[in-house]
Short mmCIF file of C-alpha atoms and ligand atoms in Angstrom, two decimals:
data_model
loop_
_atom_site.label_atom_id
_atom_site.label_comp_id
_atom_site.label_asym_id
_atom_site.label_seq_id
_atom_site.Cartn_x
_atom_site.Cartn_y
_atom_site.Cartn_z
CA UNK A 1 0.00 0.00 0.00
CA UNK A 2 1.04 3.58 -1.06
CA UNK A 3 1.00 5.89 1.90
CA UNK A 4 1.01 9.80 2.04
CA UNK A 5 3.86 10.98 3.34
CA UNK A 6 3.86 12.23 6.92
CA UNK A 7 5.47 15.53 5.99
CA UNK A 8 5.45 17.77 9.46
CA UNK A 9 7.07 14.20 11.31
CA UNK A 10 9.44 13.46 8.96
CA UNK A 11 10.46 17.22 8.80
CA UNK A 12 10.52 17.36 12.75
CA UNK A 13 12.29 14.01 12.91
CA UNK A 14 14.99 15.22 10.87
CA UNK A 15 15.83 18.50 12.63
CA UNK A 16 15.09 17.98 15.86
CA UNK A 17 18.42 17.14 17.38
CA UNK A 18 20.57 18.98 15.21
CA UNK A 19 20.02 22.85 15.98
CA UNK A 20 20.95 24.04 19.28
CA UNK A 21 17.22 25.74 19.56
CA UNK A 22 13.95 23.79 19.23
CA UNK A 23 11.03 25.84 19.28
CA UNK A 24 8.88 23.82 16.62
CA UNK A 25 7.76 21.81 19.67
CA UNK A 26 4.03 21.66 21.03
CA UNK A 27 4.35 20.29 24.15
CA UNK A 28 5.54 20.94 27.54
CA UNK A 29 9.37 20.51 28.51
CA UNK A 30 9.60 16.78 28.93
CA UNK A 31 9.27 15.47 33.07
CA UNK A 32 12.18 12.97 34.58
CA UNK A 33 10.24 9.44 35.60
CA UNK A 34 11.82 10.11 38.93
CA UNK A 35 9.86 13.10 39.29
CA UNK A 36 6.72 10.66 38.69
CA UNK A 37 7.37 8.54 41.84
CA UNK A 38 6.73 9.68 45.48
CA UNK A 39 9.96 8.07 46.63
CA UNK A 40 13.11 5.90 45.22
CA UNK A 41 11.79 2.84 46.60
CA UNK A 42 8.35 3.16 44.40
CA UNK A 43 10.83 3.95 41.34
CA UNK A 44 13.24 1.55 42.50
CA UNK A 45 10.07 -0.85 42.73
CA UNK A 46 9.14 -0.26 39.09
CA UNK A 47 12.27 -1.05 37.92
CA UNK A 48 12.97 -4.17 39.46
CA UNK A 49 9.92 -5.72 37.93
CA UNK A 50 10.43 -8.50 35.18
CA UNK A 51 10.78 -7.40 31.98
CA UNK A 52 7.61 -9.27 30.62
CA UNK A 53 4.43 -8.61 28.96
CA UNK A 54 2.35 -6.57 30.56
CA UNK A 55 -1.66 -6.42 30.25
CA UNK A 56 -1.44 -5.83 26.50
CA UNK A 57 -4.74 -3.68 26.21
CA UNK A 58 -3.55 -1.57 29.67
CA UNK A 59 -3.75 -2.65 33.38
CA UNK A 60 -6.94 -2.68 35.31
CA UNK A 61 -5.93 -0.04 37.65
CA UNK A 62 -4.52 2.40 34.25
CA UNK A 63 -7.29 2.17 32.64
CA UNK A 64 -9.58 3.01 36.01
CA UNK A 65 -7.44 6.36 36.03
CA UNK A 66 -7.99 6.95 32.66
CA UNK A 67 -11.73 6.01 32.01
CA UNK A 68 -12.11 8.65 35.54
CA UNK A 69 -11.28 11.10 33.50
CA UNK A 70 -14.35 11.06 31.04
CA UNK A 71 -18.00 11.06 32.89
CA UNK A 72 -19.48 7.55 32.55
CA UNK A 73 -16.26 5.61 31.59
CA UNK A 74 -15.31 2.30 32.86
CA UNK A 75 -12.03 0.69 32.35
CA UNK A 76 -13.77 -1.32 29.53
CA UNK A 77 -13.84 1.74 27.31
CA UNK A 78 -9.99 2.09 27.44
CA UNK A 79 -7.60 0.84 25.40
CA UNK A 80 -3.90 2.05 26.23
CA UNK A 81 -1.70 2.60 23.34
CA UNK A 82 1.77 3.55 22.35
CA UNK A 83 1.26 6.84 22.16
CA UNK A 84 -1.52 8.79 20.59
CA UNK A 85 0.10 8.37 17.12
CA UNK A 86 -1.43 4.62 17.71
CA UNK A 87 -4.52 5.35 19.01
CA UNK A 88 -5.39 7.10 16.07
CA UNK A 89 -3.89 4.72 14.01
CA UNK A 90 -6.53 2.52 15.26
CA UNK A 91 -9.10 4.63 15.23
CA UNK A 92 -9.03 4.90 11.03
CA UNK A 93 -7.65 1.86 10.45
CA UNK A 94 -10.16 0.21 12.04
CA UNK A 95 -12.89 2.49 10.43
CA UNK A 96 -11.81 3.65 7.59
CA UNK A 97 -12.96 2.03 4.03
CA UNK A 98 -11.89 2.64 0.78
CA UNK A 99 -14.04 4.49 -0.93
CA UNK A 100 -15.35 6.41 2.56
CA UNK A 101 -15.70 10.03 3.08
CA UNK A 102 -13.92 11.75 6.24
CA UNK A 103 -13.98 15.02 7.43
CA UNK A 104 -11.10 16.19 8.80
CA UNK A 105 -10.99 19.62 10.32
CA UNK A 106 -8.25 21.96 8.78
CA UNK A 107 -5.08 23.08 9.62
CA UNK A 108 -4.55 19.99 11.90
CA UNK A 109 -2.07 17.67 12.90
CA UNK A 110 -1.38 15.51 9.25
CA UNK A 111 -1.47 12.22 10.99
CA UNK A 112 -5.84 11.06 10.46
CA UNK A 113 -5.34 12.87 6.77
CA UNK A 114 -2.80 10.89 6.05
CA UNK A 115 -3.39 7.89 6.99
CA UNK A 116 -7.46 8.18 5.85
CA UNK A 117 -6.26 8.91 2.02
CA UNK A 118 -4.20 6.16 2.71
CA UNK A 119 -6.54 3.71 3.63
CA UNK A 120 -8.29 4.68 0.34
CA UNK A 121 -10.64 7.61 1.69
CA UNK A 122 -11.69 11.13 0.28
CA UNK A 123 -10.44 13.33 2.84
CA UNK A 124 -12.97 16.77 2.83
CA UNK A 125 -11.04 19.52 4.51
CA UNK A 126 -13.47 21.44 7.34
CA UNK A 127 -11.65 24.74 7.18
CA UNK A 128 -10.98 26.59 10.47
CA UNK A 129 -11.54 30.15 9.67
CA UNK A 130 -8.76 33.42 10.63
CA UNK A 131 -11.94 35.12 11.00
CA UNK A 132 -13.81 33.47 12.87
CA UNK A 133 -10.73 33.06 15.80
CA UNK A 134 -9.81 29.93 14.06
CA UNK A 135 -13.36 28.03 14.67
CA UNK A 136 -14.65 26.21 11.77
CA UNK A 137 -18.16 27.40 10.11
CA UNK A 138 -20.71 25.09 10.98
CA UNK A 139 -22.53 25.94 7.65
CA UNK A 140 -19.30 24.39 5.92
CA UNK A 141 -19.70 21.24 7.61
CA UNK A 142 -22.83 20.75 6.87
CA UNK A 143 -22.21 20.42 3.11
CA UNK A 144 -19.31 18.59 3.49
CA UNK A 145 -21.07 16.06 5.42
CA UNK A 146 -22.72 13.52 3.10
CA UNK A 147 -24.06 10.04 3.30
CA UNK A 148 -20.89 8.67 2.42
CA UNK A 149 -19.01 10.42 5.56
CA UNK A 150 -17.92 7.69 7.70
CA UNK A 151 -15.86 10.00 10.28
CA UNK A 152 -15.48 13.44 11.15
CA UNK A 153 -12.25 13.80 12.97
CA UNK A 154 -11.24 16.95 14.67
CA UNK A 155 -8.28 18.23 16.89
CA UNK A 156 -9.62 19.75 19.92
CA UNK A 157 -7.70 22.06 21.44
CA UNK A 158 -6.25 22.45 17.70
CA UNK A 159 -2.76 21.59 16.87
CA UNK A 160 -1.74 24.21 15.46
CA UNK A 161 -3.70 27.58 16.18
CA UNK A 162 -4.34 26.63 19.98
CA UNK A 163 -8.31 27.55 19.40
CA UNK A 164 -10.51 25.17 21.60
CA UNK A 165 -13.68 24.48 19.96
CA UNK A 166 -16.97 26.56 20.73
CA UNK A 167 -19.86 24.42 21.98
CA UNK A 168 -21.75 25.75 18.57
CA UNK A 169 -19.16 24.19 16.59
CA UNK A 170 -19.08 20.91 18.72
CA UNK A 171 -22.73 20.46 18.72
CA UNK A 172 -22.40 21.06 15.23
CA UNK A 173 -20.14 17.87 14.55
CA UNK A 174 -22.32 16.14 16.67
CA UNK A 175 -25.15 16.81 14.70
CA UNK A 176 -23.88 15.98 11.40
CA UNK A 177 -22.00 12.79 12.39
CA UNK A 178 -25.66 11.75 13.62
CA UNK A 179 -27.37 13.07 10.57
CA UNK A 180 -25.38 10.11 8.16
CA UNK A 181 -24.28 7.78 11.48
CA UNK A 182 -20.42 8.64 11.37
CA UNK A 183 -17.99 8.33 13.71
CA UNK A 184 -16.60 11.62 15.46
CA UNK A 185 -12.64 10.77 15.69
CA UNK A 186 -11.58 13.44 18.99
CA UNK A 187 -8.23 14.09 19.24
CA UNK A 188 -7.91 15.81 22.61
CA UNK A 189 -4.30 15.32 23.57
CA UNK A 190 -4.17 18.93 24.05
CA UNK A 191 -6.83 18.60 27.01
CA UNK A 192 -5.56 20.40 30.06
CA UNK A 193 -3.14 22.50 28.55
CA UNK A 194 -5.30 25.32 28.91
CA UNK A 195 -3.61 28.72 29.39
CA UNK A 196 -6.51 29.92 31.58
CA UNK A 197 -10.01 29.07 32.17
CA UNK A 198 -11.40 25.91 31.98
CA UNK A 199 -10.79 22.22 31.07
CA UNK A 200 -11.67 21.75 27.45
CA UNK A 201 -14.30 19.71 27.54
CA UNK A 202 -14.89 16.04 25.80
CA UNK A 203 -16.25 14.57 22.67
CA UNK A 204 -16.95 11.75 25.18
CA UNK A 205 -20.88 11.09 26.31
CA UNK A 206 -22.26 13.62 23.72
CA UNK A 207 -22.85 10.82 20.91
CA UNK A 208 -22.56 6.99 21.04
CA UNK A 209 -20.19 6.68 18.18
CA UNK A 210 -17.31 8.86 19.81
CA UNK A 211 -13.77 7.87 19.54
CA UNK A 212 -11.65 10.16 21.83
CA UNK A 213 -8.04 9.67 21.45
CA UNK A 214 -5.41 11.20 24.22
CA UNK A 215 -1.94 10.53 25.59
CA UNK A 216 0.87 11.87 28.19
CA UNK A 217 2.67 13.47 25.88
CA UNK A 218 1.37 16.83 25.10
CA UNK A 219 -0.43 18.08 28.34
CA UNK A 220 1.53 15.82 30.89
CA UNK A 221 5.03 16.55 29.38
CA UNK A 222 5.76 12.76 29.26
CA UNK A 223 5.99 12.22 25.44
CA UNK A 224 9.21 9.37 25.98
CA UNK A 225 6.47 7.23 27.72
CA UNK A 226 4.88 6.52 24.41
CA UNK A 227 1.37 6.44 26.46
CA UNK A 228 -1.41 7.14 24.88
CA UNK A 229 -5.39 6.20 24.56
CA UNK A 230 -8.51 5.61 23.01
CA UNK A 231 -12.00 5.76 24.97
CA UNK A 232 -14.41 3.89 23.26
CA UNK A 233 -17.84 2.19 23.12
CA UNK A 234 -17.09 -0.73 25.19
CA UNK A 235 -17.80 -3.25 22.19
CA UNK A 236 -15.66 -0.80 19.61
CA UNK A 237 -12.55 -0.63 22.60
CA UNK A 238 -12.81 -4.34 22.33
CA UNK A 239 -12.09 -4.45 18.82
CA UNK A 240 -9.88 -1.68 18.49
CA UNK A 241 -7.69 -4.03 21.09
CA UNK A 242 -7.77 -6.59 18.16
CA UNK A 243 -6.23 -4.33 15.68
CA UNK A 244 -3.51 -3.29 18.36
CA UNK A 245 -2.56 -7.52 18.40
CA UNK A 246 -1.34 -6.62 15.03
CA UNK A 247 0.20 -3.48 15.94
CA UNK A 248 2.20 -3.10 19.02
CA UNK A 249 0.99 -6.38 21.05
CA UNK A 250 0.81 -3.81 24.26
CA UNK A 251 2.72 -0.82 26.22
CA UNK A 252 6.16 -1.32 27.82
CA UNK A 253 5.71 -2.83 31.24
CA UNK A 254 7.95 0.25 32.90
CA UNK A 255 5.93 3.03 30.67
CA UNK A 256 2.79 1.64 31.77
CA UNK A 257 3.94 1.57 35.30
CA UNK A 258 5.00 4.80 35.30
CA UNK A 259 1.85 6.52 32.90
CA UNK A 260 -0.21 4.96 36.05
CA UNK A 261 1.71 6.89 38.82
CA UNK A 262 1.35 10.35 36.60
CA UNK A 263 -2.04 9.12 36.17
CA UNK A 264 -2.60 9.12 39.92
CA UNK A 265 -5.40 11.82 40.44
CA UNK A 266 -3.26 13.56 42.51
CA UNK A 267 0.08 13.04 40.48
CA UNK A 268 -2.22 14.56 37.38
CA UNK A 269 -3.59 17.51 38.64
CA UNK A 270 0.11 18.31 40.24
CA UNK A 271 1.17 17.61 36.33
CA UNK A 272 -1.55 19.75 34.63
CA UNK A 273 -0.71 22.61 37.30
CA UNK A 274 2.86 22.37 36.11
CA UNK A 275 1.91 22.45 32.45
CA UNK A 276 -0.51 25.54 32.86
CA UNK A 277 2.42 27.50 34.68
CA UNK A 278 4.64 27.00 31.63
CA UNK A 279 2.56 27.95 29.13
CA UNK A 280 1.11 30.95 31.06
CA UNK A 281 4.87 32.06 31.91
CA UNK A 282 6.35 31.57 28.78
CA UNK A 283 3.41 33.05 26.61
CA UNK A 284 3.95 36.47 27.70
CA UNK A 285 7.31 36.82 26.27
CA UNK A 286 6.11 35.25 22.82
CA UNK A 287 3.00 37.16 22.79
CA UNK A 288 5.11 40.36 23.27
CA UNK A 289 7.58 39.45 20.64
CA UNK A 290 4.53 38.93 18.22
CA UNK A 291 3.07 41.98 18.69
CA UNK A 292 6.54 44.07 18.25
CA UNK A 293 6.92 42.37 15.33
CA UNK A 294 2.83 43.75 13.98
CA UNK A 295 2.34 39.68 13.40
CA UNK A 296 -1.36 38.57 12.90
CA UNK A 297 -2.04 36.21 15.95
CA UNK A 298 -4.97 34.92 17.65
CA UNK A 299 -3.72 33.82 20.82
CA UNK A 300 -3.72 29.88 21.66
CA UNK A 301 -6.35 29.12 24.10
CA UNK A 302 -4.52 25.79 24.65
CA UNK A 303 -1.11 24.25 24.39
CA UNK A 304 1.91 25.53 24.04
CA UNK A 305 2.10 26.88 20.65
CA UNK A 306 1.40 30.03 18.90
CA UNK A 307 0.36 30.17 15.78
CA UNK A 308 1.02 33.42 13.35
CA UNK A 309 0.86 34.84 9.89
CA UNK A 310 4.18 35.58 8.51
CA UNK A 311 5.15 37.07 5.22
CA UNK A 312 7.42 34.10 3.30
CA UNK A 313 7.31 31.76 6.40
CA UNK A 314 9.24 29.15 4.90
CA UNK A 315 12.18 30.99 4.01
CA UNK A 316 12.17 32.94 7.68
CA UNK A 317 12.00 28.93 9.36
CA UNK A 318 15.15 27.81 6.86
CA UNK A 319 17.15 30.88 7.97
CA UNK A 320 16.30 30.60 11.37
CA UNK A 321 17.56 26.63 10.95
CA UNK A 322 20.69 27.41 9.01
CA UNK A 323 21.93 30.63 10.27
CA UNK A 324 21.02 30.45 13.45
CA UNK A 325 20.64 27.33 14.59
CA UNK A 326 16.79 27.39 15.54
CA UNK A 327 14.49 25.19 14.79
CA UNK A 328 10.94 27.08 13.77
CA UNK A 329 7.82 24.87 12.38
CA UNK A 330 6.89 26.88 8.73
CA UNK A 331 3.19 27.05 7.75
CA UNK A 332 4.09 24.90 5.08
CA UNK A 333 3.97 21.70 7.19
CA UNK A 334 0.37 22.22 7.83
CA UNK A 335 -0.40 23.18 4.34
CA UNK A 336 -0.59 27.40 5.03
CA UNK A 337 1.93 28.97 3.64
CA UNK A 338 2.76 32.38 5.35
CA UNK A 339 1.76 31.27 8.79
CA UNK A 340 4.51 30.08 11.90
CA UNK A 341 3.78 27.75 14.59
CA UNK A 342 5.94 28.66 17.30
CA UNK A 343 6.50 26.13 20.25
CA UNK A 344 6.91 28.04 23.81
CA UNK A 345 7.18 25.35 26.26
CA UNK A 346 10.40 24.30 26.65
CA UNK A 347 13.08 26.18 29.31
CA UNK A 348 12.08 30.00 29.06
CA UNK A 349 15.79 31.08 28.60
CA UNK A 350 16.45 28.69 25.59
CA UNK A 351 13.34 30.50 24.16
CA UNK A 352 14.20 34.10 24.95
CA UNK A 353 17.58 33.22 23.24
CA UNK A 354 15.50 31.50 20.29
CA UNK A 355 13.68 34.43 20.23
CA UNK A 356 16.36 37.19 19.87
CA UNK A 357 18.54 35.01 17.26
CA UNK A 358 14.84 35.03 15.10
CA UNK A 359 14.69 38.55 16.04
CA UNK A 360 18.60 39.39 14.45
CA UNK A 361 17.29 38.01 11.32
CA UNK A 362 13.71 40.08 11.28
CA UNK A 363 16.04 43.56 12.43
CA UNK A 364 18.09 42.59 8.58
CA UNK A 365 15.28 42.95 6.97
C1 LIG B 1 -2.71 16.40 17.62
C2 LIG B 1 -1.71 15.33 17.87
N1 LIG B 1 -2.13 14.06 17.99
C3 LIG B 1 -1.26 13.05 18.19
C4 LIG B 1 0.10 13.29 18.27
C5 LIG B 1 1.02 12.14 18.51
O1 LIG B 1 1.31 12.10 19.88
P1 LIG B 1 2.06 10.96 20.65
O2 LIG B 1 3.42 11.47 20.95
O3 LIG B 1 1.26 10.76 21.90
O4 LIG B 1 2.07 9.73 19.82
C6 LIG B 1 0.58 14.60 18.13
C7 LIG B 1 2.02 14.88 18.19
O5 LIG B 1 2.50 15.97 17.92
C8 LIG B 1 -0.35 15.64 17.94
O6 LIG B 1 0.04 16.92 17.81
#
């Protein structure tokens, strides 16, 4: 089988560890497992375990932590993954037919686009819209939605402009995917990442053919766990668990030990506090640099990325990356030329020093 390129990761992938200055990022500096533990002897615990398989769809008492995170769940609903990369994976290979329509809301991370035309699909772009503070038009989705839509998969809080959805346009995907009977693919892994008010809330409970796809690497700061989830209709999490036999067989026995101590309830909202003081702190010095620079920019409700227009984005990210060593996430990757996505939540003074070598290139100008 052909596949479509996975431009942004392979991009990413290649840069990321050689320029002295990552800000192409979108998550939260990365947390030490001993931080995760209460004291060396729990660590010291998890690591003298065997080596073996673990629970291959997730431990009982993980997927209790997770499924308490979404109203109604039961640890029947979960199925742990590596990473959300595989629970969405899952999610369209499992549901996805050639031939199939699937609405994918626009810019967005590539991965369900990908891997939808892949698998043989029409993939209908659901514009978010500059204008409209970077919500999609629920007007637009409701032509795009047809009886041959078998999914429509969003990002929620979006990856890349930070907007979190409005409860118009979420009621509106709810709507439609019951209108034809589709699935509603939620990719939430920004959850909790919020910069101030509330907890973005769920996909989960507002339809019964919901898909809601997470992980700890985004709003936890854990990405080298390779944790991730999908909540499910139990029957569907069942299945899904099938498709992951073929995939990954299960998590790593010391990753799953340790996704279950951040996914303590205590341990979590000690994490999410963490993650909301980064990307408050480190905002203000991006937002400030935006605005000196008269960039358009709607700021990020969630996550830790700001997203802007830029005149000739692409060549601003390569001269950032050759001259000066920084690594800045063009437009281009998501298909928008003359936009930057700009990743703020790493150490503060690696991005004030990010930000000035950018700057020394703008002042040329
Ligand atoms: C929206 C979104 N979903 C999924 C992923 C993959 O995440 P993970 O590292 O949990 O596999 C990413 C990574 O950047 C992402 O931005």
């Amino acid at each position: 089988m052909r596949i479509r390129p996975f431009e942004l990761e392979r991009w990413q992938s290649v840069w990321e560890h050689h320029v002295d200055l990552n800000i192409s990022e979108s998550g939260v500096l990365p947390m030490a497992a001993a931080t995760l533990a209460d004291s060396p002897s729990e660590l010291d615990r998890i690591l003298a375990q065997p080596l073996g398989y673990p629970q291959t769809n997730g431990s009982v008492e993980l997927r209790d932590k997770v499924a308490a995170t979404y109203s109604g769940a039961t640890a029947a609903n979960v199925l742990v993954t590596c990473g959300g990369a595989e629970a969405n994976f899952l999610c369209v290979w499992s549901r996805i037919e050639p031939g199939d329509e699937v609405v994918v809301m626009e810019p967005n991370y590539g991965q369900v686009a990908g891997l939808a035309e892949s698998f043989g699909a029409t993939v209908k772009p659901w514009r978010l819209r500059e204008e409209l503070r970077w919500q999609g038009d629920p007007a637009e989705l409701a032509e795009l939605v047809t009886a041959k839509t078998t999914m429509i998969a969003v990002c929620n809080p979006n990856n890349p402009t930070g907007a979190v959805m409005s409860r118009e346009a979420m009621d509106a995907v709810v709507a439609h995917a019951s209108r034809v009977g589709a699935w509603i693919l939620a990719d939430e892994i920004y959850m909790g990442a919020e910069r101030d008010g509330e907890l973005t809330p769920s996909f989960w409970g507002r339809y019964d053919r919901v898909l809601c796809t997470n992980s700890l690497s985004k709003a936890y700061g854990l990405p080298g766990l390779r944790t991730g989830w999908v909540v499910a209709p139990e029957k569907i999490a069942e299945e899904l668990w099938g498709y992951h036999d073929y995939t990954t067989i299960g998590p790593s026995v010391i990753n799953e030990r340790l996704a279950s101590l951040a996914m303590a309830a205590e341990k979590r909202t000690e994490i999410l506090e963490r993650t909301r003081r980064i990307v408050r702190g480190n905002y203000q010095p991006v937002a400030e640099w935006i605005r000196r620079h008269n960039f358009r920019h709607i700021p990020p409700a969630a996550g830790a990325i700001a997203w802007f227009a830029v005149p000739e984005s692409d060549a601003l990210a390569r001269r950032a990356r050759e001259e000066k060593s920084v690594l800045l996430c063009p437009g281009e990757q998501f298909g928008m030329p003359g936009y930057l996505r700009l990743g703020f939540g790493g150490h503060t003074g690696e991005l004030l020093q990010a930000l000035s070598r950018v700057e020394e290139i703008l002042s040329e100008e």
